[in-house]
Coordinates of C-alpha atoms in Angstrom, one line a residue:
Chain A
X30 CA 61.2 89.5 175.8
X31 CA 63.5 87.3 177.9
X32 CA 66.1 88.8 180.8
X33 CA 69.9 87.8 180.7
X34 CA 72.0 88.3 183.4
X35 CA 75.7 90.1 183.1
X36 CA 76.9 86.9 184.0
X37 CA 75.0 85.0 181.6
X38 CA 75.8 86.9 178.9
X39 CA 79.2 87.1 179.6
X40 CA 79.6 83.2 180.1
X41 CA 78.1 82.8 176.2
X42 CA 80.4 85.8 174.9
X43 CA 83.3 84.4 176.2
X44 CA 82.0 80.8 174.7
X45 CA 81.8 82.5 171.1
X46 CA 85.4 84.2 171.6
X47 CA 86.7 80.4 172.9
X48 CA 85.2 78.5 169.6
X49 CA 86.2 81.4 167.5
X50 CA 89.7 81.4 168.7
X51 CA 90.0 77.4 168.9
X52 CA 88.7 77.4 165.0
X53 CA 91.5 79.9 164.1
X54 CA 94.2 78.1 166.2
X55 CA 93.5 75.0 163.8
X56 CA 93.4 77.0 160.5
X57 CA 97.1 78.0 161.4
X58 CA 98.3 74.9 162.9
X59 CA 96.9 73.2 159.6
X60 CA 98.8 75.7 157.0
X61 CA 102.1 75.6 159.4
X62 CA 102.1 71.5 158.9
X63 CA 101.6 71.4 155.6
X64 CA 105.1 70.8 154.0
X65 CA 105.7 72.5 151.1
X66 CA 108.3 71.9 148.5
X67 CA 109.0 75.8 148.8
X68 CA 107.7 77.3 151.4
X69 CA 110.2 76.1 154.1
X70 CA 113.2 77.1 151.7
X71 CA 111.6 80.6 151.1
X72 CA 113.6 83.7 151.7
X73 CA 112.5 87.2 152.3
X74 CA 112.8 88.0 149.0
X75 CA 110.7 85.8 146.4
X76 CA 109.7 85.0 142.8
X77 CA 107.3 87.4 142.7
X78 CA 109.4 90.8 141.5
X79 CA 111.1 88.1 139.2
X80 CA 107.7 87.6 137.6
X81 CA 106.9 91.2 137.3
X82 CA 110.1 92.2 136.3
X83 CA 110.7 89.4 133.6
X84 CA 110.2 91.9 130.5
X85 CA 113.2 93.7 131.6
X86 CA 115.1 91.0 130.0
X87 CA 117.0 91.8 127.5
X88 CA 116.3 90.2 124.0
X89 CA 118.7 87.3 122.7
X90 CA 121.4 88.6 120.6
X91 CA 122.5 86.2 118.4
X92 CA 121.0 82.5 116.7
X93 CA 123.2 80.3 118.1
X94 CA 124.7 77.8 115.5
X95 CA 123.9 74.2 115.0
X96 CA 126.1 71.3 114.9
X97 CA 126.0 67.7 114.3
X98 CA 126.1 65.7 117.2
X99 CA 128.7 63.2 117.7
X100 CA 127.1 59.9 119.9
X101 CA 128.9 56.9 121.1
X102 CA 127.1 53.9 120.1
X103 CA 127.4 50.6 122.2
X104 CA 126.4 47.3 120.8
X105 CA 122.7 45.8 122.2
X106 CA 124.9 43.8 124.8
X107 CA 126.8 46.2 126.0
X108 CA 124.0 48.6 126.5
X109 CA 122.6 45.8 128.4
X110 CA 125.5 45.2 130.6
X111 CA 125.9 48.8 131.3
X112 CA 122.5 49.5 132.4
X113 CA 122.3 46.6 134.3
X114 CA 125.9 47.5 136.2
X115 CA 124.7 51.0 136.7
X116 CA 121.6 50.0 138.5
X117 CA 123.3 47.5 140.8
X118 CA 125.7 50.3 142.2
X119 CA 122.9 53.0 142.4
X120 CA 121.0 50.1 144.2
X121 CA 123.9 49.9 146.8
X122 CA 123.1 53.9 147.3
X123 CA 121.7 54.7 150.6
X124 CA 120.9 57.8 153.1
X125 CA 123.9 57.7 155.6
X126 CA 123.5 59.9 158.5
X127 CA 126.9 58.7 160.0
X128 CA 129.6 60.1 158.3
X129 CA 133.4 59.6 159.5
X130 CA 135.5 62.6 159.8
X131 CA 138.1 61.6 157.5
X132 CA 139.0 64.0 154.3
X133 CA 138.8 63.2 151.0
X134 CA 140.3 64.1 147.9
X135 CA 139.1 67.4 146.5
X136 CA 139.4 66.6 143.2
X137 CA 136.7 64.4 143.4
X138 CA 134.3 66.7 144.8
X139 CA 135.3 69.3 141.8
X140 CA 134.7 66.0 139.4
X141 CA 131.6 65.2 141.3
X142 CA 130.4 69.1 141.0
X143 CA 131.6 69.4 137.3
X144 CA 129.2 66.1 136.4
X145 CA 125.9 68.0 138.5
X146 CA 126.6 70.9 135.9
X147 CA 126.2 68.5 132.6
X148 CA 122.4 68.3 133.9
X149 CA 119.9 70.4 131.4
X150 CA 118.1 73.5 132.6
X151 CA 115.0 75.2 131.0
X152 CA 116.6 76.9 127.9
X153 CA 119.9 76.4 129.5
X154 CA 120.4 79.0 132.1
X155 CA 122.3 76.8 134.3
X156 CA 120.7 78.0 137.5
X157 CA 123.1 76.5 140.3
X158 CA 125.4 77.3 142.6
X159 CA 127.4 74.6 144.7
X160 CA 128.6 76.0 147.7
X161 CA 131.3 73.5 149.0
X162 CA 132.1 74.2 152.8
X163 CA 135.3 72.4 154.0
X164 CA 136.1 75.0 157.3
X165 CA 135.2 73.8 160.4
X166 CA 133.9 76.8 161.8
X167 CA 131.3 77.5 158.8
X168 CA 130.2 73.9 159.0
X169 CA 129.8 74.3 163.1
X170 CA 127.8 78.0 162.0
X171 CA 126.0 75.7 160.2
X172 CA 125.0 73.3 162.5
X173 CA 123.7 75.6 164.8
X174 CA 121.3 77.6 162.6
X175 CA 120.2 74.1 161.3
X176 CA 119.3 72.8 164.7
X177 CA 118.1 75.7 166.5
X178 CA 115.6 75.6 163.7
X179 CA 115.2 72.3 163.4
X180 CA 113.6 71.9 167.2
X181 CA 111.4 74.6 166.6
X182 CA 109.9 72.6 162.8
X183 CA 110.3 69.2 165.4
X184 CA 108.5 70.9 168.0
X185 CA 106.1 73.3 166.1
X186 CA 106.2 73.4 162.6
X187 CA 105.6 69.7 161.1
X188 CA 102.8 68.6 162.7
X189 CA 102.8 64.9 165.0
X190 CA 101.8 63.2 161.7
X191 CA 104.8 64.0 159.5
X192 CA 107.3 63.9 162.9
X193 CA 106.0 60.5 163.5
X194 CA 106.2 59.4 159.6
X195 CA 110.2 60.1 160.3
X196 CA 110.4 58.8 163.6
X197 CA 110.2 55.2 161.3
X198 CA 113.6 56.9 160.1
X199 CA 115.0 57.2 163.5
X200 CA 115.4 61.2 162.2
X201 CA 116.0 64.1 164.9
X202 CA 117.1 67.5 165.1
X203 CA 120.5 66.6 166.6
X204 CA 122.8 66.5 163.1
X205 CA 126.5 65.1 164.4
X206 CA 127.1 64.7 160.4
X207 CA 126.7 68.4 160.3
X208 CA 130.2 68.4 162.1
X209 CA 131.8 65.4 161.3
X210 CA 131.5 65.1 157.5
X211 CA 134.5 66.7 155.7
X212 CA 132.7 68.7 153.2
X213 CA 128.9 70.0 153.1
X214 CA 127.5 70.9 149.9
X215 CA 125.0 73.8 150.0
X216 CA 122.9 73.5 146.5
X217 CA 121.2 77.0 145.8
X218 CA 118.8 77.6 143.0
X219 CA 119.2 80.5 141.2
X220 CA 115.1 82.3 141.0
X221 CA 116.5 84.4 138.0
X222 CA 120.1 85.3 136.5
X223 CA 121.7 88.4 134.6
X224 CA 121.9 89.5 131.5
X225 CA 125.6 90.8 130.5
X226 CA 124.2 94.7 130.7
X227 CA 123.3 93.7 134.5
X228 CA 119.1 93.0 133.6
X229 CA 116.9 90.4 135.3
X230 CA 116.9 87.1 133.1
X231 CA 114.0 84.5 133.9
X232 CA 115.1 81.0 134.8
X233 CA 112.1 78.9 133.5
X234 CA 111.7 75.7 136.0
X235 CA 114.9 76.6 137.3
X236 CA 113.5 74.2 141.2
X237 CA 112.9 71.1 138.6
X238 CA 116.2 71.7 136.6
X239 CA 118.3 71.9 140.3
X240 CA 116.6 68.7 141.1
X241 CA 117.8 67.1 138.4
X242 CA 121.5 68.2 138.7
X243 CA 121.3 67.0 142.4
X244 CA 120.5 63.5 141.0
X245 CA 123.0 63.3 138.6
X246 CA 125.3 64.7 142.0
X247 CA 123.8 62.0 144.1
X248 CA 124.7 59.3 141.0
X249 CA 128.4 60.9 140.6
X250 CA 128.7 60.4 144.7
X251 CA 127.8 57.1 144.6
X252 CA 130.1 56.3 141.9
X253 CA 132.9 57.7 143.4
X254 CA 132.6 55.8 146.9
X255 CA 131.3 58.6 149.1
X256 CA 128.1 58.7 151.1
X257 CA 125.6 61.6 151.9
X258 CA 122.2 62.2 153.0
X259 CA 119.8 64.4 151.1
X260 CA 118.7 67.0 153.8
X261 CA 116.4 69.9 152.6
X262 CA 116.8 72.5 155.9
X263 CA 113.2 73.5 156.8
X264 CA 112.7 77.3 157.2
X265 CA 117.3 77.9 157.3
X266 CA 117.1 79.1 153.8
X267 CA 117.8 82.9 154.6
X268 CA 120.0 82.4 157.6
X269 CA 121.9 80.2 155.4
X270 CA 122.2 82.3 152.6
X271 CA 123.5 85.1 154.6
X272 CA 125.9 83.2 156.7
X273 CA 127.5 82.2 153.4
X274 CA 127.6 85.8 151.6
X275 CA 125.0 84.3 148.5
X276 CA 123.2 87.0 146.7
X277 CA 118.9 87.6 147.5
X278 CA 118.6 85.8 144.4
X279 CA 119.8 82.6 145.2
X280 CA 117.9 80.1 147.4
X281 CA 118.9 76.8 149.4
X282 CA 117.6 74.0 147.6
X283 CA 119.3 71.2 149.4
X284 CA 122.2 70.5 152.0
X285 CA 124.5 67.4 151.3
X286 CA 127.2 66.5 154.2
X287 CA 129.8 64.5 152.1
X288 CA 132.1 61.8 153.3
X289 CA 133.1 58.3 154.1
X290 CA 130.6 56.1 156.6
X291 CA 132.0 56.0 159.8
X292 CA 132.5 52.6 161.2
X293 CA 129.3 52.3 163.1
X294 CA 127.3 53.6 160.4
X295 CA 124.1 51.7 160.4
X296 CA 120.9 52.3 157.5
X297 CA 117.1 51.4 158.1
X298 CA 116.1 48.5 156.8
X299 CA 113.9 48.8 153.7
X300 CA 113.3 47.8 150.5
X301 CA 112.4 49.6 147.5
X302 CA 109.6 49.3 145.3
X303 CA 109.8 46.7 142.4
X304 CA 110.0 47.9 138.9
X305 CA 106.3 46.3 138.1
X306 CA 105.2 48.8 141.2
X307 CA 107.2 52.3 139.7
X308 CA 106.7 51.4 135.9
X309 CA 103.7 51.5 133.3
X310 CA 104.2 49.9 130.1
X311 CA 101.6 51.1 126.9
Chain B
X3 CA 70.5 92.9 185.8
X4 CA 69.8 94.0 182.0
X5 CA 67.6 94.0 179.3
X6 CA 68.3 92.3 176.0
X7 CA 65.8 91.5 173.2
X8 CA 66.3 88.7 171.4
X9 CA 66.7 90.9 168.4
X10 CA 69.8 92.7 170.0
X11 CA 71.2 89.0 170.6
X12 CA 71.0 88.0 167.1
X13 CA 72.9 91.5 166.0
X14 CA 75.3 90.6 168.2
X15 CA 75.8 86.7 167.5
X16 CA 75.5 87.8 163.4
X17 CA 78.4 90.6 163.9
X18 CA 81.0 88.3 165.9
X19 CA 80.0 85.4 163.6
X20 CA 80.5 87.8 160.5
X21 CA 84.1 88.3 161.8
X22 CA 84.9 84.9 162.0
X23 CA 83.9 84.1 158.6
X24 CA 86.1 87.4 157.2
X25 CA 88.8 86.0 159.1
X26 CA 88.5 82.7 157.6
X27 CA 88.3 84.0 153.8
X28 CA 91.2 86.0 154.1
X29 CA 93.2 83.1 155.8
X30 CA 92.3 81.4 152.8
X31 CA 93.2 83.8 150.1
X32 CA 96.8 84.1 151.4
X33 CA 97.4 80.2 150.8
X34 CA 95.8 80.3 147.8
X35 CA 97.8 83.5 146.7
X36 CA 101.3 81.9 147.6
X37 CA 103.2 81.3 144.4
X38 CA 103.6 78.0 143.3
X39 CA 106.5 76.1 141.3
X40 CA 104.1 73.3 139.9
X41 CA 101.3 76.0 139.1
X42 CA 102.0 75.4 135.3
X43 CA 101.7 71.7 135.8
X44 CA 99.1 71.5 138.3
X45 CA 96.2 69.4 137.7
X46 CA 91.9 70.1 137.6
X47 CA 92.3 68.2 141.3
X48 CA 94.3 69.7 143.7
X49 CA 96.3 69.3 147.1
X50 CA 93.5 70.8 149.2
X51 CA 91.7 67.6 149.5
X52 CA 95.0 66.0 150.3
X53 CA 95.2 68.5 153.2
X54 CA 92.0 68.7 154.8
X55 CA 92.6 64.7 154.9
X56 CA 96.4 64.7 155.9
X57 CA 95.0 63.4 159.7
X58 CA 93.1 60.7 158.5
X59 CA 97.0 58.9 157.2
X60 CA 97.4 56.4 159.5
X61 CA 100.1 55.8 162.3
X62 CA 103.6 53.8 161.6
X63 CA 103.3 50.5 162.6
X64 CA 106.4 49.5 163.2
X65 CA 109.7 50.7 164.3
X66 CA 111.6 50.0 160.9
X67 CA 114.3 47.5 162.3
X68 CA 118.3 49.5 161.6
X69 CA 120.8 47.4 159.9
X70 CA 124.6 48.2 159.6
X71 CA 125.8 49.7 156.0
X72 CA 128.0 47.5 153.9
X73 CA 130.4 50.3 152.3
X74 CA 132.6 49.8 148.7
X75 CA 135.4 52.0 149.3
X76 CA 137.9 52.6 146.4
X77 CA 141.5 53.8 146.7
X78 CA 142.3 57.9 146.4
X79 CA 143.8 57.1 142.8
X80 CA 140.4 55.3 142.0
X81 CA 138.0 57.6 143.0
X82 CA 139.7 60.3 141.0
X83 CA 139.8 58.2 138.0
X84 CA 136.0 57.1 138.3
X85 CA 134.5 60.8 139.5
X86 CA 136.7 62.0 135.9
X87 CA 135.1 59.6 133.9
X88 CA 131.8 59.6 135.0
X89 CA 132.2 63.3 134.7
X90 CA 133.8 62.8 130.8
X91 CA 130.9 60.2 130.0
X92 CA 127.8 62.9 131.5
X93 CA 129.7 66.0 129.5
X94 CA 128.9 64.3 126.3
X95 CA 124.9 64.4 127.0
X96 CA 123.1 66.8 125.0
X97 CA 119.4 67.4 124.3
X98 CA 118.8 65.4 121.0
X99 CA 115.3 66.7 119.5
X100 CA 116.2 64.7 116.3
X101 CA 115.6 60.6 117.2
X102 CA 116.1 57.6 115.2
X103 CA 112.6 55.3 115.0
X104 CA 115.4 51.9 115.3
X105 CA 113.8 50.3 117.9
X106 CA 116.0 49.8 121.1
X107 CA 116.0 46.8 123.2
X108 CA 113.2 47.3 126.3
X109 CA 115.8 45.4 128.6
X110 CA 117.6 48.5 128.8
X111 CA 114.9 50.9 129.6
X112 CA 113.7 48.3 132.4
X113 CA 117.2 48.9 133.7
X114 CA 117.4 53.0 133.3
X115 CA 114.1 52.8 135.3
X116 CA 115.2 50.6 137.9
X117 CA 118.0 53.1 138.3
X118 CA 115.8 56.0 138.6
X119 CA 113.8 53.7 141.3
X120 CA 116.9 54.1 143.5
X121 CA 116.7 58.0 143.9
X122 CA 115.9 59.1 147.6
X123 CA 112.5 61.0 148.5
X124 CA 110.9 62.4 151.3
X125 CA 110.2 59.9 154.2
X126 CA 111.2 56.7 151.5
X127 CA 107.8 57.2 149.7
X128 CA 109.0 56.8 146.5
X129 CA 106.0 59.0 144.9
X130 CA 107.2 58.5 141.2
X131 CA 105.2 56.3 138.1
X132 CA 107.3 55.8 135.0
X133 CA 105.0 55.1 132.0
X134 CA 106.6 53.6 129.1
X135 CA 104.9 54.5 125.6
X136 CA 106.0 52.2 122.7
X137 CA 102.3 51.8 120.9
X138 CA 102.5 54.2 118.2
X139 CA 98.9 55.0 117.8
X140 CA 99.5 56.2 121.6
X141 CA 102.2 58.5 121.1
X142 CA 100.8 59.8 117.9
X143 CA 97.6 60.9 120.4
X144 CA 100.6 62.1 122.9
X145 CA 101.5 64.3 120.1
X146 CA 98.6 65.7 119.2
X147 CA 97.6 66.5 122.4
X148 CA 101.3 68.6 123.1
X149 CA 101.4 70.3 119.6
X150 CA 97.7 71.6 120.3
X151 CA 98.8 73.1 123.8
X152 CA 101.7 74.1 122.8
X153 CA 101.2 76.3 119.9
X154 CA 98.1 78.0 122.1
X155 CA 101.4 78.3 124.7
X156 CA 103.9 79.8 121.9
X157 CA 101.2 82.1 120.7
X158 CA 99.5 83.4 123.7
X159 CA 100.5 81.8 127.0
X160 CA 104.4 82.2 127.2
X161 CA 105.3 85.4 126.5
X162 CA 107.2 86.9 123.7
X163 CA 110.6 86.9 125.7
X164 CA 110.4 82.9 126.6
X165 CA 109.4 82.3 122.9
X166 CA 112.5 84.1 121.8
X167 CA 114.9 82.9 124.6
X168 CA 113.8 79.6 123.2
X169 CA 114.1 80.3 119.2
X170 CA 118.0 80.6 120.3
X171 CA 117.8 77.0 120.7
X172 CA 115.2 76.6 117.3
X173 CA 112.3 74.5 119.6
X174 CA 108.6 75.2 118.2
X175 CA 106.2 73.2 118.4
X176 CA 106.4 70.7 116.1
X177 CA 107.5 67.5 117.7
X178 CA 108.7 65.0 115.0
X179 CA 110.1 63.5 118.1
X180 CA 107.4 62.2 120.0
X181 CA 106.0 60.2 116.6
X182 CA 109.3 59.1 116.1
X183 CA 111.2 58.0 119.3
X184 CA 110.6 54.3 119.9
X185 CA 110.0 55.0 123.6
X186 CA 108.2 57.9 125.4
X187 CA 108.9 58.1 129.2
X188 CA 106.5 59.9 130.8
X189 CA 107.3 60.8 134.1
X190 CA 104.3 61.3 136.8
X191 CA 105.0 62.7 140.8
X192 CA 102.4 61.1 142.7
X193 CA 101.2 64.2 144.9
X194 CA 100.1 61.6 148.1
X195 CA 100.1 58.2 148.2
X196 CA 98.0 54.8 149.8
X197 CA 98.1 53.2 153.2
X198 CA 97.4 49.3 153.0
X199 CA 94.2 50.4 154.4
X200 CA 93.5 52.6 151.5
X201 CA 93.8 55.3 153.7
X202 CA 95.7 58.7 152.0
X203 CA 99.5 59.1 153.0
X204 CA 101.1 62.5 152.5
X205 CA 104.4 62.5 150.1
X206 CA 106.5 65.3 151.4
X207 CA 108.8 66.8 148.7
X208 CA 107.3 64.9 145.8
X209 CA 108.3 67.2 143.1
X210 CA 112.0 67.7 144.3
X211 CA 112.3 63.6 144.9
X212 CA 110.6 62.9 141.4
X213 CA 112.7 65.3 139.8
X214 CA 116.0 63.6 141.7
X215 CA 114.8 60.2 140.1
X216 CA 114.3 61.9 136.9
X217 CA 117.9 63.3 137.0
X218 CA 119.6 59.7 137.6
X219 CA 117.3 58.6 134.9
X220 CA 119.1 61.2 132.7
X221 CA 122.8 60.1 133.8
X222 CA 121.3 56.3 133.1
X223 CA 119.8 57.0 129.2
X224 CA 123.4 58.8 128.9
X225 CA 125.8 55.8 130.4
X226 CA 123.7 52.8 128.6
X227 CA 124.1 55.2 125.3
X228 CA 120.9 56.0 124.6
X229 CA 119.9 59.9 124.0
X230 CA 116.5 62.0 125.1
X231 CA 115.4 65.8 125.9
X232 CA 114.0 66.6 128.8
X233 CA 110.6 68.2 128.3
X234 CA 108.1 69.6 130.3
X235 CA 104.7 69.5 128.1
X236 CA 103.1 73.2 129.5
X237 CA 99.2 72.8 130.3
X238 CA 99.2 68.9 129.2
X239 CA 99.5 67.2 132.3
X240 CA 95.6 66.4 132.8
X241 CA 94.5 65.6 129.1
X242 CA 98.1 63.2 129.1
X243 CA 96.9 61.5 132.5
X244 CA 93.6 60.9 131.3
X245 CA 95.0 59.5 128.1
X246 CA 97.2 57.3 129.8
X247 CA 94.5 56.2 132.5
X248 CA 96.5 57.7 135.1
X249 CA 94.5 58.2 138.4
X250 CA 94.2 61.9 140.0
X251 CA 96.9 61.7 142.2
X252 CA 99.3 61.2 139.5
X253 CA 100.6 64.7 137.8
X254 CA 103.0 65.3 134.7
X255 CA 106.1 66.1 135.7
X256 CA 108.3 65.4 132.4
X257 CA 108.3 63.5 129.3
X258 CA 111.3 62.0 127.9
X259 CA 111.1 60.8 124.1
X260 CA 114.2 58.3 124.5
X261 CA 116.0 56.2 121.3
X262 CA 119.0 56.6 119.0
X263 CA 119.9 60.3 117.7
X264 CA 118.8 60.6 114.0
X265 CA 121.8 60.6 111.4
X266 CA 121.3 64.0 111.0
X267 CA 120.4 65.2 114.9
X268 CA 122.6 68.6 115.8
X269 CA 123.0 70.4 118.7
X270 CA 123.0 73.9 119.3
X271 CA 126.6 74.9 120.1
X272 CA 126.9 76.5 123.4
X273 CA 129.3 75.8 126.3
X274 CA 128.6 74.9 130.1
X275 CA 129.5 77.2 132.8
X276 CA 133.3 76.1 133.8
X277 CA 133.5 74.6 138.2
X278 CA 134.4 77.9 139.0
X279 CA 131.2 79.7 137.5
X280 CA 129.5 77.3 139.5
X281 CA 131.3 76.0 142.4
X282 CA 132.1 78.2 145.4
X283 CA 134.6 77.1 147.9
X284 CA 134.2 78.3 152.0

């Protein structure tokens, strides 16, 4: 038998509290820097009453018919040339953060939009929505929620590593583009759809098949002679979605501001990987 | 002053170290309950290795030097013109399950690729690995290996609703296709990356940046005139990685069997959702 003193053993409790608490300090601070592909875009709502609910879906009613498909063939030179002339003005593509206020002609962006919805989806549900904000005051709304949570992932969330990999990037949370660029397109994914008699209907890989429509976006942008910047807003899902009236079932995906450069626009400067470095060949 | 045996101590230190380690499990089965848009696709190795060893990723260099943006800017009249026909050109794309074995000239898939190279991703880490299949004892294995998982999915894993959502659009699981097409594109999202130290570097975003890439690699096959389907191989992502030598960082994302449609390829006939179905102005 040994004697302790109040003091003592009050010096080692508080010790074991101290190590205790540092330990689950670091636990959190490790799962809030982890960037996730969903998380950060999460609503209140999520996929998992989709799940549960998905044999409420109503049963196809119809086979749909077959017909032959009609292709344009090009000659081996042409195919050639147009692949080659395709690359070289996807190559000029690049992330512009400085975006002139100037307007531009709506009927592109409806031309640009229409093209996103050729992409495929998983058995064609055609889960986006494109919200195009032109008024000044939305895209202002915008800003705000954007930055406001923006410090706080800067600040808090990301963790020094990941806020110094963007540094590089000369990224920050102040977004003058959010303001300045004539149009924003919001791009929600749609976590399931409806049936015509109002039911649940599952949209299989519906993240993967949004992805892909903002690609063919970002490749109809380019083509048309406007710039953007590929922004996915960390944790402004919700507040997003209810500033702009989009139903519990729709989630932000992604946030292009849409424009021309502005004059002083400037780019990092990097180069991309070469084809031997991205491609495999068996 | 007070008593303690050395008995009472170690109740005591094995009670507050017993609520630590509760603590800690429960921490853990949150993350690991979150629900996961890769799940399907994920791999035997995991991103919990990549986490624990996110702080080992070494510090930016270098400020990456800013350079100003050259800019192609097109009259109104143009950029109407070329967002229509780009548009027009994408609209014609269908899914074509039924492809020619003519061999098509490897120029032009260098080029798609190079295209789908451009796509932006997460802090410029381009985390993508296109592997090009032309040997056909390869893509005979390919097949095997997705016809064997994919009956198990028809018949047990999928669900009878997805099966018959899915028989609208007559796909089983017999893939002529992937014997047939002269080139299989399988598309890998690298889930982390290399430092020139061999150190790991976090790629934020992967799936969403791959899947971009993947979508201008679509509007590419389409404009040089060559036709695919975009598949995602359920439950085949490790066996098709260790067929194809991939390392453990590299997972499945999609496979695209790209050549010439088959005289007799046909479409199912269904129409896309029309701008206003899809396109909300604020």
């Amino acid at each position: 038998m040994f004697f302790l003193s109040p003091g003592l053993v009050a010096v080692i409790c508080a010790f074991i509290l101290w190590i205790f608490d540092r330990k689950r300090r670091e636990t959190q601070a490790r799962a809030e820097a982890r960037p996730r592909v969903e998380e950060d875009l999460k609503d209140s709502t999520d996929l998992q009453q989709v799940e549960e609910d998905a044999d409420d879906v109503e049963e196809p009613e119809e086979n749909v018919e077959h017909i032959p498909f009609i292709h344009t063939r090009y000659s081996e030179k042409e195919m050639v040339k147009r692949s080659q002339e395709f690359y070289e003005l996807l190559n000029k593509r690049r992330s512009i953060r400085f975006i002139s206020n100037e307007q531009v002609p709506m009927e592109v962006i409806d031309n640009v939009i229409k093209a996103a919805g050729t992409a495929p989806s998983g058995a064609h549900t055609e889960p986006w929505t494109f919200v195009v904000v032109k008024d000044p005051a939305v895209k202002h709304q915008i800003r705000e929620v954007i930055e406001e949570e923006e410090e706080i992932n800067y600040m808090r969330r990301m963790g020094h590593r990941w806020v110094a990999d963007l540094r590089k990037l000369r990224t920050n949370w102040i977004k003058d583009y959010l303001d300045d660029a004539p149009v924003l397109i919001l791009i929600f994914k749609q976590v399931h759809g409806f049936t015509a008699k109002g039911k649940k209907k599952v949209h299989y890989y519906n993240e993967i098949s949004v992805s892909i429509a903002c690609g063919i976006l970002l490749a109809a942008l380019q083509n048309a002679g406007l710039v953007t910047v590929t922004t996915t807003p960390l944790n402004c899902g919700p507040r997003l979605r209810a500033l702009l009236g989009r139903p519990a079932h729709e989630k932000l995906l992604m946030l292009l501001p849409v424009g021309y450069p502005s004059k002083e626009a400037t780019v990092p400067h990097f180069t991309r990987k070469s084809l031997d470095q991205i491609m495999v060949t068996v």
